[in-house]
């Protein structure tokens, strides 16, 4: 079984009025690349900016 880690992912969401909101969900994944892919799947219209591992 693979070891999972917690990652903080910065996601920028732009609404219909052009206003951007930044959210930082915590995602549990095996790697930072997987965490980014999970964030992109959860927020398809958003821009995933940074992925940081939480110790």
Tab-separated table of N, CA and C in Angstrom:
chain	number	residue	atom	x	y	z
A	1	UNK	N	0.845	-1.189	0.000
A	1	UNK	CA	0.000	0.000	0.000
A	1	UNK	C	0.886	1.247	0.000
A	2	UNK	N	0.538	2.194	-0.804
A	2	UNK	CA	1.332	3.415	-0.940
A	2	UNK	C	1.097	4.338	0.254
A	3	UNK	N	2.138	5.058	0.610
A	3	UNK	CA	2.045	6.032	1.690
A	3	UNK	C	1.480	7.328	1.134
A	4	UNK	N	0.488	7.878	1.845
A	4	UNK	CA	-0.100	9.133	1.401
A	4	UNK	C	0.398	10.278	2.276
A	5	UNK	N	0.413	11.455	1.708
A	5	UNK	CA	0.813	12.673	2.396
A	5	UNK	C	-0.274	13.711	2.185
A	6	UNK	N	-0.260	14.735	3.015
A	6	UNK	CA	-1.216	15.831	2.855
A	6	UNK	C	-0.538	16.977	2.113
A	7	UNK	N	-1.271	17.526	1.148
A	7	UNK	CA	-0.775	18.634	0.343
A	7	UNK	C	-1.761	19.790	0.401
A	8	UNK	N	-1.224	20.990	0.499
A	8	UNK	CA	-2.029	22.200	0.413
A	8	UNK	C	-1.920	22.687	-1.027
A	9	UNK	N	-3.062	22.839	-1.682
A	9	UNK	CA	-3.084	23.206	-3.100
A	9	UNK	C	-3.756	24.566	-3.246
A	10	UNK	N	-3.065	25.523	-3.859
A	10	UNK	CA	-3.664	26.841	-4.081
A	10	UNK	C	-4.413	26.820	-5.407
A	11	UNK	N	-5.706	27.105	-5.340
A	11	UNK	CA	-6.575	27.075	-6.516
A	11	UNK	C	-7.206	28.456	-6.680
A	12	UNK	N	-7.118	29.012	-7.882
A	12	UNK	CA	-7.721	30.318	-8.177
A	12	UNK	C	-8.953	30.085	-9.045
A	13	UNK	N	-10.093	30.555	-8.549
A	13	UNK	CA	-11.365	30.392	-9.250
A	13	UNK	C	-11.858	31.764	-9.682
A	14	UNK	N	-12.191	31.902	-10.948
A	14	UNK	CA	-12.724	33.167	-11.458
A	14	UNK	C	-14.223	32.968	-11.721
A	15	UNK	N	-15.053	33.862	-11.158
A	15	UNK	CA	-16.502	33.728	-11.347
A	15	UNK	C	-16.957	34.450	-12.619
A	16	UNK	N	-18.260	34.462	-12.850
A	16	UNK	CA	-18.822	35.045	-14.077
A	16	UNK	C	-18.596	36.549	-14.185
A	17	UNK	N	-18.340	37.213	-13.063
A	17	UNK	CA	-18.148	38.661	-13.057
A	17	UNK	C	-16.674	39.041	-13.171
A	18	UNK	N	-15.807	38.062	-13.332
A	18	UNK	CA	-14.388	38.329	-13.473
A	18	UNK	C	-13.638	38.470	-12.161
A	19	UNK	N	-14.313	38.159	-11.065
A	19	UNK	CA	-13.675	38.266	-9.748
A	19	UNK	C	-13.004	36.933	-9.412
A	20	UNK	N	-11.738	37.007	-9.000
A	20	UNK	CA	-10.977	35.802	-8.662
A	20	UNK	C	-11.017	35.550	-7.163
A	21	UNK	N	-11.185	34.289	-6.812
A	21	UNK	CA	-11.119	33.867	-5.411
A	21	UNK	C	-10.029	32.815	-5.305
A	22	UNK	N	-9.300	32.844	-4.217
A	22	UNK	CA	-8.262	31.850	-3.982
A	22	UNK	C	-8.698	30.944	-2.838
A	23	UNK	N	-8.648	29.649	-3.078
A	23	UNK	CA	-8.935	28.684	-2.017
A	23	UNK	C	-7.735	27.750	-1.901
A	24	UNK	N	-7.561	27.160	-0.725
A	24	UNK	CA	-6.441	26.238	-0.512
A	24	UNK	C	-6.946	24.959	0.148
A	25	UNK	N	-7.502	24.054	-0.643
A	25	UNK	CA	-7.950	22.785	-0.067
A	25	UNK	C	-6.764	21.916	0.338
A	26	UNK	N	-6.982	21.064	1.313
A	26	UNK	CA	-5.990	20.078	1.738
A	26	UNK	C	-6.356	18.764	1.049
A	27	UNK	N	-5.418	18.223	0.296
A	27	UNK	CA	-5.662	16.996	-0.475
A	27	UNK	C	-4.682	15.925	-0.033
A	28	UNK	N	-5.189	14.736	0.203
A	28	UNK	CA	-4.336	13.617	0.587
A	28	UNK	C	-4.019	12.802	-0.666
A	29	UNK	N	-2.721	12.651	-0.953
A	29	UNK	CA	-2.290	11.968	-2.170
A	29	UNK	C	-0.911	11.357	-1.946
A	30	UNK	N	-0.475	10.549	-2.909
A	30	UNK	CA	0.840	9.910	-2.795
A	30	UNK	C	1.963	10.815	-3.281
A	31	UNK	N	1.657	11.784	-4.155
A	31	UNK	CA	2.688	12.694	-4.664
A	31	UNK	C	2.063	14.054	-4.958
A	32	UNK	N	2.937	15.057	-5.153
A	32	UNK	CA	2.433	16.389	-5.464
A	32	UNK	C	1.740	16.432	-6.820
A	33	UNK	N	2.220	15.633	-7.762
A	33	UNK	CA	1.588	15.584	-9.083
A	33	UNK	C	0.174	15.010	-8.998
A	34	UNK	N	0.013	13.969	-8.179
A	34	UNK	CA	-1.320	13.390	-7.988
A	34	UNK	C	-2.243	14.391	-7.291
A	35	UNK	N	-1.730	15.128	-6.328
A	35	UNK	CA	-2.532	16.137	-5.637
A	35	UNK	C	-3.003	17.208	-6.613
A	36	UNK	N	-2.117	17.608	-7.531
A	36	UNK	CA	-2.483	18.605	-8.541
A	36	UNK	C	-3.572	18.057	-9.460
A	37	UNK	N	-3.444	16.809	-9.857
A	37	UNK	CA	-4.463	16.198	-10.735
A	37	UNK	C	-5.811	16.082	-10.035
A	38	UNK	N	-5.793	15.753	-8.748
A	38	UNK	CA	-7.047	15.659	-7.983
A	38	UNK	C	-7.702	17.034	-7.899
A	39	UNK	N	-6.900	18.073	-7.635
A	39	UNK	CA	-7.436	19.436	-7.561
A	39	UNK	C	-8.022	19.865	-8.900
A	40	UNK	N	-7.340	19.527	-10.004
A	40	UNK	CA	-7.854	19.879	-11.330
A	40	UNK	C	-9.160	19.154	-11.616
A	41	UNK	N	-9.307	17.931	-11.121
A	41	UNK	CA	-10.551	17.187	-11.328
A	41	UNK	C	-11.681	17.757	-10.470
A	42	UNK	N	-11.365	18.194	-9.254
A	42	UNK	CA	-12.390	18.743	-8.366
A	42	UNK	C	-12.824	20.147	-8.790
A	43	UNK	N	-11.909	20.915	-9.362
A	43	UNK	CA	-12.191	22.287	-9.770
A	43	UNK	C	-11.804	22.453	-11.242
A	44	UNK	N	-12.613	21.923	-12.168
A	44	UNK	CA	-12.228	21.909	-13.585
A	44	UNK	C	-12.118	23.298	-14.223
A	45	UNK	N	-12.841	24.291	-13.712
A	45	UNK	CA	-12.806	25.630	-14.305
A	45	UNK	C	-11.804	26.548	-13.613
A	46	UNK	N	-11.030	25.998	-12.697
A	46	UNK	CA	-10.097	26.808	-11.914
A	46	UNK	C	-8.670	26.606	-12.396
A	47	UNK	N	-7.787	27.428	-11.868
A	47	UNK	CA	-6.373	27.350	-12.173
A	47	UNK	C	-5.636	26.870	-10.924
A	48	UNK	N	-4.967	25.734	-11.017
A	48	UNK	CA	-4.202	25.212	-9.889
A	48	UNK	C	-2.815	25.848	-9.949
A	49	UNK	N	-2.442	26.569	-8.897
A	49	UNK	CA	-1.213	27.342	-8.914
A	49	UNK	C	-0.056	26.625	-8.225
A	50	UNK	N	-0.164	26.370	-6.935
A	50	UNK	CA	0.965	25.771	-6.212
A	50	UNK	C	0.506	24.561	-5.412
A	51	UNK	N	1.433	23.637	-5.201
A	51	UNK	CA	1.191	22.452	-4.389
A	51	UNK	C	2.307	22.394	-3.353
A	52	UNK	N	1.933	22.378	-2.076
A	52	UNK	CA	2.925	22.341	-0.999
A	52	UNK	C	2.614	21.180	-0.056
A	53	UNK	N	3.661	20.447	0.294
A	53	UNK	CA	3.493	19.325	1.221
A	53	UNK	C	3.372	19.842	2.640
A	54	UNK	N	2.423	19.295	3.381
A	54	UNK	CA	2.224	19.649	4.781
A	54	UNK	C	2.875	18.571	5.638
A	55	UNK	N	3.723	18.984	6.558
A	55	UNK	CA	4.422	18.015	7.420
A	55	UNK	C	3.570	17.599	8.583
